[in-house]
Short mmCIF file of C-alpha atoms in Angstrom, two decimals:
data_model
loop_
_atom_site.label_atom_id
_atom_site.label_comp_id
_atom_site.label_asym_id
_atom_site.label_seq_id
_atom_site.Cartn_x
_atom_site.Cartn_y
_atom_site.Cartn_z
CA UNK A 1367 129.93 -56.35 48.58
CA UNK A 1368 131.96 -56.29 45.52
CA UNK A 1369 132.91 -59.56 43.54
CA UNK A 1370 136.32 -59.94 44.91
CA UNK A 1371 134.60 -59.73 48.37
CA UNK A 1372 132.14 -62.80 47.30
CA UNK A 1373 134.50 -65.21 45.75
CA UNK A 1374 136.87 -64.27 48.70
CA UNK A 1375 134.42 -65.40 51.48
CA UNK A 1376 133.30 -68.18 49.44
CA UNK A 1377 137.08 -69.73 49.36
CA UNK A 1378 137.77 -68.97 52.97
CA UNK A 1379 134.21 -70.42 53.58
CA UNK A 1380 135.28 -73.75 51.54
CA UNK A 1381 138.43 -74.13 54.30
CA UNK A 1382 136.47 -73.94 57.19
CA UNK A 1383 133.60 -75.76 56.00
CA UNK A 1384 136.24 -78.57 55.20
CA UNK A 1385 137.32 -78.54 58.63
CA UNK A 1386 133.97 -78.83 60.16
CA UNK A 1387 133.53 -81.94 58.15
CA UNK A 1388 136.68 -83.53 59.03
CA UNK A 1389 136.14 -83.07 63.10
CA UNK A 1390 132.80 -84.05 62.35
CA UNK A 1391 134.34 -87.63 60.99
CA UNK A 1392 136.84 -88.09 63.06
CA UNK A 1393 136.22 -90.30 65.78
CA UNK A 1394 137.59 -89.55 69.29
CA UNK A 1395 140.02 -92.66 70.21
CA UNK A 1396 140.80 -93.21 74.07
CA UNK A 1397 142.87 -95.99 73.97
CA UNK A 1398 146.17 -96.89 72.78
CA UNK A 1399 145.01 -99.13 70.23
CA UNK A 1400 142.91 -96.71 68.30
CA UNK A 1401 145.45 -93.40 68.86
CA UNK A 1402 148.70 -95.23 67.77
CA UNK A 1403 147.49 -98.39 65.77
CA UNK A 1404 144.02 -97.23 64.48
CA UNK A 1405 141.78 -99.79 65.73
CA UNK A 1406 138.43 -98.89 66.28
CA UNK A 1407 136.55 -98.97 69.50
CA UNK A 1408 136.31 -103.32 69.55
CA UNK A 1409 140.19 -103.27 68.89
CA UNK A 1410 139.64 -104.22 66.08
CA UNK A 1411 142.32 -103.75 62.80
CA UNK A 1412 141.51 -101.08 60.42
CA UNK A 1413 139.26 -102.32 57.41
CA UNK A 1414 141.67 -103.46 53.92
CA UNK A 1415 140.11 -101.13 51.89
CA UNK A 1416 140.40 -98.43 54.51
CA UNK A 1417 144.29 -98.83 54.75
CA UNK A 1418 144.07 -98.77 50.85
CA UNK A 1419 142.45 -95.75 50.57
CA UNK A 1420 144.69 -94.13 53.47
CA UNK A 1421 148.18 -95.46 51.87
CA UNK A 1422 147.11 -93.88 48.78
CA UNK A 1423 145.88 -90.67 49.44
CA UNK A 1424 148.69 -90.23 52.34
CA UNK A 1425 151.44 -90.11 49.75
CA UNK A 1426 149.77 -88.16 47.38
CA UNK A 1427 151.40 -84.82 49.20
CA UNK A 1428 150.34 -81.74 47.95
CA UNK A 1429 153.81 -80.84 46.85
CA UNK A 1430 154.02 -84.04 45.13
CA UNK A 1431 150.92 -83.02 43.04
CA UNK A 1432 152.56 -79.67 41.97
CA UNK A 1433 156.24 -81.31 41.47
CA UNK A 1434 154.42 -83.30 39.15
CA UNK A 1435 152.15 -80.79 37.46
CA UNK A 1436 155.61 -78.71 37.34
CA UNK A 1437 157.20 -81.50 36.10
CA UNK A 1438 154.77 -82.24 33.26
CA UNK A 1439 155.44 -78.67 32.23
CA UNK A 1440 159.28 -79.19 31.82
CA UNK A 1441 159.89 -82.41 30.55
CA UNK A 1442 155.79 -83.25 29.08
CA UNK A 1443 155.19 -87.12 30.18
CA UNK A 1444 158.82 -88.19 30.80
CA UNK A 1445 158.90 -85.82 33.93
CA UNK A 1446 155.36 -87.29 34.94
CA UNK A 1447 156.86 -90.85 34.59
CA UNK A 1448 160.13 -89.88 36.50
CA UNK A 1449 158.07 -88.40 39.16
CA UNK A 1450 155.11 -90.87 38.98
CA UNK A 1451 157.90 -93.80 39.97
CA UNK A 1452 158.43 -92.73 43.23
CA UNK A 1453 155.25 -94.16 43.96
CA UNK A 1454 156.35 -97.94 43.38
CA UNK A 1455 158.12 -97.38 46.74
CA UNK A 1456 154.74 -98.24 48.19
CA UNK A 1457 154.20 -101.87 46.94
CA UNK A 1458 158.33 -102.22 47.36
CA UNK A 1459 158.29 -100.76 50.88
CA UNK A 1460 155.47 -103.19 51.69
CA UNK A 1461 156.87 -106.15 50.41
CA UNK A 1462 159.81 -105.58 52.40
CA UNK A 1463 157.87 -105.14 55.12
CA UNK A 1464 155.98 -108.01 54.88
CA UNK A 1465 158.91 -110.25 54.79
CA UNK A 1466 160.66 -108.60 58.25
CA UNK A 1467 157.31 -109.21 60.14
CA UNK A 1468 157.23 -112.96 58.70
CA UNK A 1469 160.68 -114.26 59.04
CA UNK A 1470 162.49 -111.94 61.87
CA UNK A 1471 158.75 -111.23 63.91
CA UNK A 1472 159.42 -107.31 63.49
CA UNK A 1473 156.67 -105.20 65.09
CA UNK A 1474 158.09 -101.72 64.13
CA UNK A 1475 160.73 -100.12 62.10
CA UNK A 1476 162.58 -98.46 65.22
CA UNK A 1477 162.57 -101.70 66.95
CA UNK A 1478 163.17 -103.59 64.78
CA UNK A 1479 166.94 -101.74 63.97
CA UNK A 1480 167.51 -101.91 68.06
CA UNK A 1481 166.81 -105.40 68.29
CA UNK A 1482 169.12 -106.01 65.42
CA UNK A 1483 171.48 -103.28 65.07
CA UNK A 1484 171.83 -101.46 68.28
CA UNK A 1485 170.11 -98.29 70.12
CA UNK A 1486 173.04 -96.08 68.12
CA UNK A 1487 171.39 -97.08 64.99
CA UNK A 1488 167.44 -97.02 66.13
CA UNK A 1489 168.66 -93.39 67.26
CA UNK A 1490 170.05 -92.43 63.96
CA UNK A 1491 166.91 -93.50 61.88
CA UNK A 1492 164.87 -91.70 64.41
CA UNK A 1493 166.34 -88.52 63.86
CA UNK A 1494 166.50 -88.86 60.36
CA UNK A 1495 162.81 -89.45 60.15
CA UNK A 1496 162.18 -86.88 62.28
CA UNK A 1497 163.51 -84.43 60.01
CA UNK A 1498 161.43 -86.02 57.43
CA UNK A 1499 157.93 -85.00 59.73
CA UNK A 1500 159.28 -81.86 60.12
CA UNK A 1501 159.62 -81.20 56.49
CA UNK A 1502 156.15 -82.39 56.14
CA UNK A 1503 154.32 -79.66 58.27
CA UNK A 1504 155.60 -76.84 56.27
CA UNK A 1505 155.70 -78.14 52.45
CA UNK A 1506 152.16 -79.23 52.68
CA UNK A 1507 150.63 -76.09 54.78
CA UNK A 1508 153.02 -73.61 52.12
CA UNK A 1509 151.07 -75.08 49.09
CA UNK A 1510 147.61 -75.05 50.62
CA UNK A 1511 148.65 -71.07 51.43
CA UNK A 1512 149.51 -70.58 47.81
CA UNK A 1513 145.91 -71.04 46.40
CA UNK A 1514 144.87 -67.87 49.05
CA UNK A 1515 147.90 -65.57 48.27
CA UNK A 1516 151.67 -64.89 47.04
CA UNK A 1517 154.03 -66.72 49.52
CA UNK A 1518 154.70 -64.27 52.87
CA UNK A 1519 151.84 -62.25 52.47
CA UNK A 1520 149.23 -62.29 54.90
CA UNK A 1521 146.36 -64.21 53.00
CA UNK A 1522 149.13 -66.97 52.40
CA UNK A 1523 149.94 -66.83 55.82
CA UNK A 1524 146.80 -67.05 57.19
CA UNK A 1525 145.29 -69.74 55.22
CA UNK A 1526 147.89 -71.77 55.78
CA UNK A 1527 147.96 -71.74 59.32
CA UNK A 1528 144.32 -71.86 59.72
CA UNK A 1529 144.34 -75.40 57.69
CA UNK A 1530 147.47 -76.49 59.89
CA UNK A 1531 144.31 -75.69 63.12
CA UNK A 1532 141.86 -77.55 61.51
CA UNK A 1533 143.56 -80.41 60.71
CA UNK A 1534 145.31 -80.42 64.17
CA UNK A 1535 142.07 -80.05 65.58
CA UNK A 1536 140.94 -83.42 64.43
CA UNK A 1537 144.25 -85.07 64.71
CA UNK A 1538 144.52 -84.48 68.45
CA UNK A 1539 140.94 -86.49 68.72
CA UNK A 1540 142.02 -89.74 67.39
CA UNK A 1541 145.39 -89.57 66.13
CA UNK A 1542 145.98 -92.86 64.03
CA UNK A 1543 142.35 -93.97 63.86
CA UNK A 1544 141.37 -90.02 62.86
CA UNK A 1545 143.67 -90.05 59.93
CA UNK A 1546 142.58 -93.57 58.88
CA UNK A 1547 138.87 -92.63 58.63
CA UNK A 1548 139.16 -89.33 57.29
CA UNK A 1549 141.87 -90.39 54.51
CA UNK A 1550 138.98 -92.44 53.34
CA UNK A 1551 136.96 -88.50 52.77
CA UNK A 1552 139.88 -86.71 51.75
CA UNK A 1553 140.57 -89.89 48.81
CA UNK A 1554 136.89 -89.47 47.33
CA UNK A 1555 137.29 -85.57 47.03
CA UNK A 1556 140.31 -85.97 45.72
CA UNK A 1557 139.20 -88.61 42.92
CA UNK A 1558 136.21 -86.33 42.44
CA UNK A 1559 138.25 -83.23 42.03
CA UNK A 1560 141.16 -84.68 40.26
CA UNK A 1561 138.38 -86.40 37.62
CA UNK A 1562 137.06 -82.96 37.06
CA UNK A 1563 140.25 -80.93 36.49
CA UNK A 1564 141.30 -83.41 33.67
CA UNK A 1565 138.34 -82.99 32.26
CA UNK A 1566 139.00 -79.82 32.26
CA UNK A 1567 141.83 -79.66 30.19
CA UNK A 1568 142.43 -83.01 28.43
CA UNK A 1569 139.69 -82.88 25.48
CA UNK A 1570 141.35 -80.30 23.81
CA UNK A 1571 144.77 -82.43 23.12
CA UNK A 1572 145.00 -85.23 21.26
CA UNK A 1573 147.37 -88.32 22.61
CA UNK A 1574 149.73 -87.37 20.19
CA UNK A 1575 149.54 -84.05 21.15
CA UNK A 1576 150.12 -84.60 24.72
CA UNK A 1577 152.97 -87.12 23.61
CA UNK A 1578 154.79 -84.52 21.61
CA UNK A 1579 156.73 -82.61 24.41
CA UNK A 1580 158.55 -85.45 25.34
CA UNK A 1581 161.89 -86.24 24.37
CA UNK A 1582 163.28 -89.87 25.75
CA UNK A 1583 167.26 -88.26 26.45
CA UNK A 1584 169.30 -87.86 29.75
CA UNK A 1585 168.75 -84.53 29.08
CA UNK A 1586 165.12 -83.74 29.21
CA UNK A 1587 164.18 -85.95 31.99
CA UNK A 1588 165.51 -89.30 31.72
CA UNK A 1589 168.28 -88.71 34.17
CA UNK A 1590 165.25 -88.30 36.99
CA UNK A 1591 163.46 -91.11 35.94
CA UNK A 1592 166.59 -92.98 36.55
CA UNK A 1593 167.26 -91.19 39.85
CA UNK A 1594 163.34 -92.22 40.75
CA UNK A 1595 164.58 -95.37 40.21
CA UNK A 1596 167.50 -95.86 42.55
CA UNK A 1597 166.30 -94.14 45.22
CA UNK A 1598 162.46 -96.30 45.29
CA UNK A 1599 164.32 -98.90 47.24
CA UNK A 1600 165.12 -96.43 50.17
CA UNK A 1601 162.78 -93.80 49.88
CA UNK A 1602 159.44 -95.56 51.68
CA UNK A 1603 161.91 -96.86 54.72
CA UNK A 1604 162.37 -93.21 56.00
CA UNK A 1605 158.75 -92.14 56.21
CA UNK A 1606 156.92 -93.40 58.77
CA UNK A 1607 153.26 -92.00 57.34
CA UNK A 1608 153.93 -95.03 55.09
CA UNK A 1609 155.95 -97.44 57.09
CA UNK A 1610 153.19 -97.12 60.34
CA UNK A 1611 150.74 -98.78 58.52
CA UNK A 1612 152.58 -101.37 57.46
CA UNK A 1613 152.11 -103.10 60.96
CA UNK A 1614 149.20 -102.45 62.11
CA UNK A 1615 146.97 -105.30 60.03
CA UNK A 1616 147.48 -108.79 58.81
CA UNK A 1617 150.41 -109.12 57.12
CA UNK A 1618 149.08 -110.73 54.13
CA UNK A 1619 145.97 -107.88 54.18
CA UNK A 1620 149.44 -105.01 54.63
CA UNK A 1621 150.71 -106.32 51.66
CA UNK A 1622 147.99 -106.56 49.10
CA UNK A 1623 147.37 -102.93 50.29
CA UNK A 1624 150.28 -101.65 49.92
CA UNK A 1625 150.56 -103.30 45.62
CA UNK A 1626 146.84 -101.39 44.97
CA UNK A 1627 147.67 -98.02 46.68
CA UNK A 1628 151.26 -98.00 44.86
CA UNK A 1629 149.47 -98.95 41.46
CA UNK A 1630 146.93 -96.17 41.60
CA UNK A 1631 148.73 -93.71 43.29
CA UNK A 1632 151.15 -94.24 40.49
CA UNK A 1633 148.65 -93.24 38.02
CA UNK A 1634 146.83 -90.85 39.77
CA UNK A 1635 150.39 -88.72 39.74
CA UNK A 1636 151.26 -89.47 36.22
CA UNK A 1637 147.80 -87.66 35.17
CA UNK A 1638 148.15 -85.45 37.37
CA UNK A 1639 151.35 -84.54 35.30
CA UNK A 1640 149.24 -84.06 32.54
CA UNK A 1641 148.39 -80.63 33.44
CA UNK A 1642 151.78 -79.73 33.26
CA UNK A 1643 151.81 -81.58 29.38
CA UNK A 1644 147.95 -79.00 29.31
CA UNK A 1645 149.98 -76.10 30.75
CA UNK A 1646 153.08 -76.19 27.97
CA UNK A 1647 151.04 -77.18 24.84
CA UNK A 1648 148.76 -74.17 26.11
CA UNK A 1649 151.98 -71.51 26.32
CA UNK A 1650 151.07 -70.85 29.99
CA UNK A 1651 154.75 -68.79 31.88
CA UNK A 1652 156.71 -71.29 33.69
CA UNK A 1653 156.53 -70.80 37.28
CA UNK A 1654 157.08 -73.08 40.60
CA UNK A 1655 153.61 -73.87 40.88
CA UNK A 1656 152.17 -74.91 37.54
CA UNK A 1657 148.56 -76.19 38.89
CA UNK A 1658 147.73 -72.62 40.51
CA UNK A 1659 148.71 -70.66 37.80
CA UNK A 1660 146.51 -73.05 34.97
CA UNK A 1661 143.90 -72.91 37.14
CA UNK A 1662 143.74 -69.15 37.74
CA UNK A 1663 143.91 -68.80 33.52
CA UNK A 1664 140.87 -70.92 33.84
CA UNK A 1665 138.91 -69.11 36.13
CA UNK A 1666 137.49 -69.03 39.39
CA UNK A 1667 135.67 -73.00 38.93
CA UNK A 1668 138.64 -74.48 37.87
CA UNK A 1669 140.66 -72.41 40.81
CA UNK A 1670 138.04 -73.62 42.95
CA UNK A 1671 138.37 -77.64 41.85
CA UNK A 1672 141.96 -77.24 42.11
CA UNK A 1673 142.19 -75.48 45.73
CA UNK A 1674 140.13 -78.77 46.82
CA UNK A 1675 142.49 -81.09 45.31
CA UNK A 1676 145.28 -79.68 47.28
CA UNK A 1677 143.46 -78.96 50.24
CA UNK A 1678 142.62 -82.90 50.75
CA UNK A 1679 146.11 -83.70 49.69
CA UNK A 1680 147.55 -81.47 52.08
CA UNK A 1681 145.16 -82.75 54.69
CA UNK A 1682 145.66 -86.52 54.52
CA UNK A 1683 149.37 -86.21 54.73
CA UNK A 1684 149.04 -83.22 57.46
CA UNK A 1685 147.39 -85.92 59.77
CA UNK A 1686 149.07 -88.88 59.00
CA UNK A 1687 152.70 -87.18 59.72
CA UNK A 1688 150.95 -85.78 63.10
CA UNK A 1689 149.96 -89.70 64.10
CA UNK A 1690 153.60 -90.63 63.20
CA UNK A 1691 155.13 -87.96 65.37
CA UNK A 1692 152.84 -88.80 68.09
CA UNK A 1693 153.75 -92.47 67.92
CA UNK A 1694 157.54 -91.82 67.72
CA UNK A 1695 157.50 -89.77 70.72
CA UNK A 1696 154.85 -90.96 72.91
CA UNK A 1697 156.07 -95.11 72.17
CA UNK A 1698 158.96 -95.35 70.28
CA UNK A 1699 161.21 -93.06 71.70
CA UNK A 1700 160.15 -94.11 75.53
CA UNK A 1701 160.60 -97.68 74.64
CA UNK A 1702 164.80 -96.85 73.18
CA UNK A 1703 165.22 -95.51 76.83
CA UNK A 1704 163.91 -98.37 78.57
CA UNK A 1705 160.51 -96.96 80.04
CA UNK A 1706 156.36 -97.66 78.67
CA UNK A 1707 154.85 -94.64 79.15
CA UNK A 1708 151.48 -96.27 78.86
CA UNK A 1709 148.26 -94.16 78.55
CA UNK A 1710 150.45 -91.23 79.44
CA UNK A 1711 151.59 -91.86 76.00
CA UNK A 1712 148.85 -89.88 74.39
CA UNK A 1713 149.41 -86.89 76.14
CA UNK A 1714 153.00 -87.01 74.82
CA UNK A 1715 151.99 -87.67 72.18
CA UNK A 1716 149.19 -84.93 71.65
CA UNK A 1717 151.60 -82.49 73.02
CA UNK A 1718 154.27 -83.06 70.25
CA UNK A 1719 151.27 -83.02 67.52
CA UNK A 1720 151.10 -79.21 68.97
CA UNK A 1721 154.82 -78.34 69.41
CA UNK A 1722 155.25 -79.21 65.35
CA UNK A 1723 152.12 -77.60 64.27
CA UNK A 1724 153.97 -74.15 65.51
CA UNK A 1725 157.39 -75.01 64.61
CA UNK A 1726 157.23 -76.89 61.80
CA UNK A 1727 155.73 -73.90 60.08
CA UNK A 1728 158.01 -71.59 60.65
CA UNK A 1729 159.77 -72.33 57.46
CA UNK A 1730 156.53 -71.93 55.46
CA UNK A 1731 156.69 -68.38 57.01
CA UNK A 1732 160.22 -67.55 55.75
CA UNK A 1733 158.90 -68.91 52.21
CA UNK A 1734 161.46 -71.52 51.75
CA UNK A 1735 161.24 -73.38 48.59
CA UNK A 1736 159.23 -77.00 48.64
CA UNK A 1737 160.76 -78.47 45.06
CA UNK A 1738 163.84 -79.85 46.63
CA UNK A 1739 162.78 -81.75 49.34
CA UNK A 1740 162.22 -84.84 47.44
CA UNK A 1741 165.09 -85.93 45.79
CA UNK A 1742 167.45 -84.47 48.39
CA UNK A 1743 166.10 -85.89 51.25
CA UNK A 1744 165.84 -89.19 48.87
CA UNK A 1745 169.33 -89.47 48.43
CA UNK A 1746 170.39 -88.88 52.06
CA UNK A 1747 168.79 -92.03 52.84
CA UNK A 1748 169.96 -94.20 50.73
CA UNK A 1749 171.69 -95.71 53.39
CA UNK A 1750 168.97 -97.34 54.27
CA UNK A 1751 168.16 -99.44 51.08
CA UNK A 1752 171.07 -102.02 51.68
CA UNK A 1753 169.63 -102.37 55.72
CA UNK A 1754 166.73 -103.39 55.13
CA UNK A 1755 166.27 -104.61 51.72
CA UNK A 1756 169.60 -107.04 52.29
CA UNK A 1757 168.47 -107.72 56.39
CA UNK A 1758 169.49 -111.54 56.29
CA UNK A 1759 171.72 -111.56 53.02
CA UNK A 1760 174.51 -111.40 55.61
CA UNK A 1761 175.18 -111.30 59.30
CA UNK A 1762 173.26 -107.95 60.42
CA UNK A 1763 176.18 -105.90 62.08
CA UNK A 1764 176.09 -102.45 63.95
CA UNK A 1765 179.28 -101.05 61.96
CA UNK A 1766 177.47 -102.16 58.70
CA UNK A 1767 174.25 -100.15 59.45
CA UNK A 1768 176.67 -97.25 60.62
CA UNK A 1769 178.53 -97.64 57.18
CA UNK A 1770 175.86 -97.82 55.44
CA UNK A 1771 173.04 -95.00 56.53
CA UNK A 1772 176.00 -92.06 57.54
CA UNK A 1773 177.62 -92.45 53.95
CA UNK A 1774 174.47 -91.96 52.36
CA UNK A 1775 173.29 -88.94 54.33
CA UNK A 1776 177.08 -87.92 53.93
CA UNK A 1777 176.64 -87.99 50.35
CA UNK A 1778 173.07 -86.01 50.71
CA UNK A 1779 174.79 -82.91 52.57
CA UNK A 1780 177.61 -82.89 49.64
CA UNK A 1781 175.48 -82.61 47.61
CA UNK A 1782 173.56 -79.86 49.20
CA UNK A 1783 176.19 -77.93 49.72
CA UNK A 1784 177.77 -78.30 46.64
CA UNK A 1785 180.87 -80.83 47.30
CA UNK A 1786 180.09 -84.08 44.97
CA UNK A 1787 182.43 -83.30 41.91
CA UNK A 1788 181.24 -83.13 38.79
CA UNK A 1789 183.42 -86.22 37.89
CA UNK A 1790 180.72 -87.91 38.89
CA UNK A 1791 178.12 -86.26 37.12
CA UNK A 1792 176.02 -88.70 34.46
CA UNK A 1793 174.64 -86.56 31.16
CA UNK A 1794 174.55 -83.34 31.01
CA UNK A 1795 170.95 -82.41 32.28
CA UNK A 1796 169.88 -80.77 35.17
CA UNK A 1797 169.89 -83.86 37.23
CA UNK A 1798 172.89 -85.52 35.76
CA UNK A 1799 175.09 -84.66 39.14
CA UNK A 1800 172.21 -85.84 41.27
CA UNK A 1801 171.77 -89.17 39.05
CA UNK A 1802 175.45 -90.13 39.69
CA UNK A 1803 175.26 -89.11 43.03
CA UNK A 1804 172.98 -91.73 44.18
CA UNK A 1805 173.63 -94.76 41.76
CA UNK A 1806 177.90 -94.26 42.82
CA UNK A 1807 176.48 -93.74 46.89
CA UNK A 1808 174.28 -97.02 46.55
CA UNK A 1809 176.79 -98.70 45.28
CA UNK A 1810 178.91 -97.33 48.37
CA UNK A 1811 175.95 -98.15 50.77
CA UNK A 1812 176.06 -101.45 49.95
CA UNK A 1813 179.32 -102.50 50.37
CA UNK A 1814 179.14 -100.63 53.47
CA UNK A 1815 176.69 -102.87 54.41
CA UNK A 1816 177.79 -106.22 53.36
CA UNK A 1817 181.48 -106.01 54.04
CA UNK A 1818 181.42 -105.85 57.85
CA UNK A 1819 178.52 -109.30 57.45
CA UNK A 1820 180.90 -111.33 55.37
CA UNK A 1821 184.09 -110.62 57.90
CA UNK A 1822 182.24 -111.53 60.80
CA UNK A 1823 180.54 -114.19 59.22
CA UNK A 1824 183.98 -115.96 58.27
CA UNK A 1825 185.40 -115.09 61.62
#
């Protein structure tokens, strides 16, 4: 056996071994509690720091950790800093949530907008978060595949589909309470790994060095930094990976978590970004994923470090969006039409985990392209900022939500297809249409929003 063979076997050896562990750790819940709310077998709330841990290491994606990487290689720390941001959604989205469980006794995101806004609207988000799940499956599974081959060939393929088993295998156990327990895992060997690759390629920069390929201008960055900005007080709302378990502890407990896993997730993606800064200062191509191709220059140890880090990103966001789409079709979806499914719920539930893990790969088989999916899907729901950011500012109204959340994702699908004119375009960087885009559309949101409130509240 040659030494192609060897390292091959020993890579395909490291993905199975890390699904072995994770069914091994994941415990199998029976009851409602534990498979939608992850309680453990006394019914009792999740432990603080293990909803830490599992905020945290849920929304570090594995296409987040290339975007930033990628990033870092294109605009040196700026890009890190714009893409870093994102992560204050976390301590905002918490806050917010915090304050619609205290003062208007909300129990769940989808609920909440029926009780207040009307089935349309509960409907509307619902869909739109679907979407978001979807998206999930394929631009976490495509990344894991690019560490075992080029995209569309069969290693790629292959790899990527057998992680989407493995981690559906231990999803469908315990859904919820699973992905709680193993996010803790998947966290430490991230840490670990991420500790190691910096150490990798940091001591041979100086600060100064790795400050050089900035350049503070709307040009080389700043115009996503600013877009970061404006979109972190929507962004959390429409993914409910995040938003899940932000009611399912004490609400003082939620909150704190929520401030600690923004904070270090925060830093954990700015350097992560400095591979990117590594990758530029070293003359490495430019390509679409920046952390693969360093790695590979740096042979087959730091390949290996790296294919963990993205293999336990991929996996704690893998199983937290299966939870989420097994809660939003075996509860919250039943509940909008009336009916409890009760334990049937889990079977539902279990059965949609399934459905997505073959569908929502089919993209990752056509090799679509990850990069976009943040900032467009960001700014097509930036409707959503003004609904629940301003819930109580004014009288909550059905044509205000409506006004608000269809203009945004309005805006989103302009801008897609290639409609917002460059009128409103801010700078002249690469992001300069996508900057005014969103800070003109908030603005629009939130009239939206408030305007139908104020009439009725003077009628």
């Amino acid at each position: 056996m040659d030494g192609n063979s060897v390292i091959g076997l020993f890579f395909w050896g490291f993905l199975l071994a890390y699904g072995v562990l994770m069914v091994a750790l994941a415990p199998r819940a029976v009851t409602l509690g534990g498979f939608f709310n992850g309680e453990d077998g006394q019914g009792r709330s999740a432990a603080p720091w293990l909803l830490t841990s599992s905020i945290f290491i849920s929304w570090i994606f594995a296409k987040s950790v290339t975007n930033a990487a990628n990033l870092g290689a294109s605009y040196g720390l700026v890009g890190g800093l714009a893409y870093a941001t994102y992560w204050l959604s976390i301590p905002l989205t918490g806050l917010v949530i915090y304050r619609l469980r205290r003062r208007f006794a909300a129990t769940g995101l989808v609920g909440f907008l029926r009780s207040h806004y009307g089935r349309g609207a509960a409907l509307a988000f619902s869909a739109a978060i679907l979407i978001r799940l979807f998206n999930e499956v394929w631009s976490n599974t495509a990344v894991v595949g690019g560490y075992y081959g080029d995209s569309g060939s069969a290693e790629f393929i292959g790899a990527a589909l057998l992680f989407t088993a493995v981690t559906l295998a231990y999803s469908l156990r315990g859904g919820l309470r699973s992905s709680i327990l193993t996010d803790a895992a998947q966290a430490a060997i991230f840490l670990v790994a991420l500790v190691w690759v910096l150490g990798l390629v940091l001591p041979q920069h100086s600060p100064a060095e790795l400050a050089s390929t900035s350049h503070w201008a709307l040009d080389a960055g700043v115009d996503l930094l600013l877009v970061a900005g404006l979109q972190i007080f929507s962004y959390g709302f429409h993914d409910p990976v995040l938003t899940d378990r932000g009611f399912i502890s004490e609400e003082r407990s939620m909150r704190r978590a929520f401030l600690i896993a923004g904070v270090l997730g925060f830093f954990a993606i700015l350097a992560f970004s400095l591979i990117g800064v590594h990758a530029q200062l070293s003359g490495l191509a430019a390509s679409d994923n920046v952390p693969a191709a360093l790695a590979k220059s740096l042979g087959i140890g730091a390949l290996l470090v790296m294919t963990v880090v993205m293999v336990s990103a991929a996996g704690s966001t893998l199983d937290s969006t299966f939870s989420s789409l097994a809660k939003l079709a075996g509860r919250e979806l039943p509940l909008l039409a009336g009916r409890d499914l009760g334990q049937k719920a889990i079977g539902v539930g279990m059965a949609v985990m399934v459905l997505f893990a073959l569908l929502g790969n089919l993209p990752m088989i056509a090799g679509t392209d990850i990069l976009k999916a943040t900032t467009i899907s960001g700014t097509m729901v930036i409707g959503l900022a003004p609904v629940f950011v301003l819930h109580g500012l004014v009288r909550p109204t059905r044509l205000g939500f409506h006004l608000s959340f269809w203009t945004g994702l309005g805006l989103g699908l302009a801008l897609t297809l290639g409609w917002i004119p460059q009128a409103w375009a801010i700078g002249e960087g690469k992001y300069a249409l996508l900057l005014g885009t969103n800070l003109y559309g908030l603005g629009l949101c939130v009239l939206g929003y408030l305007l139908p409130g104020l009439m009725r509240g003077r009628g």
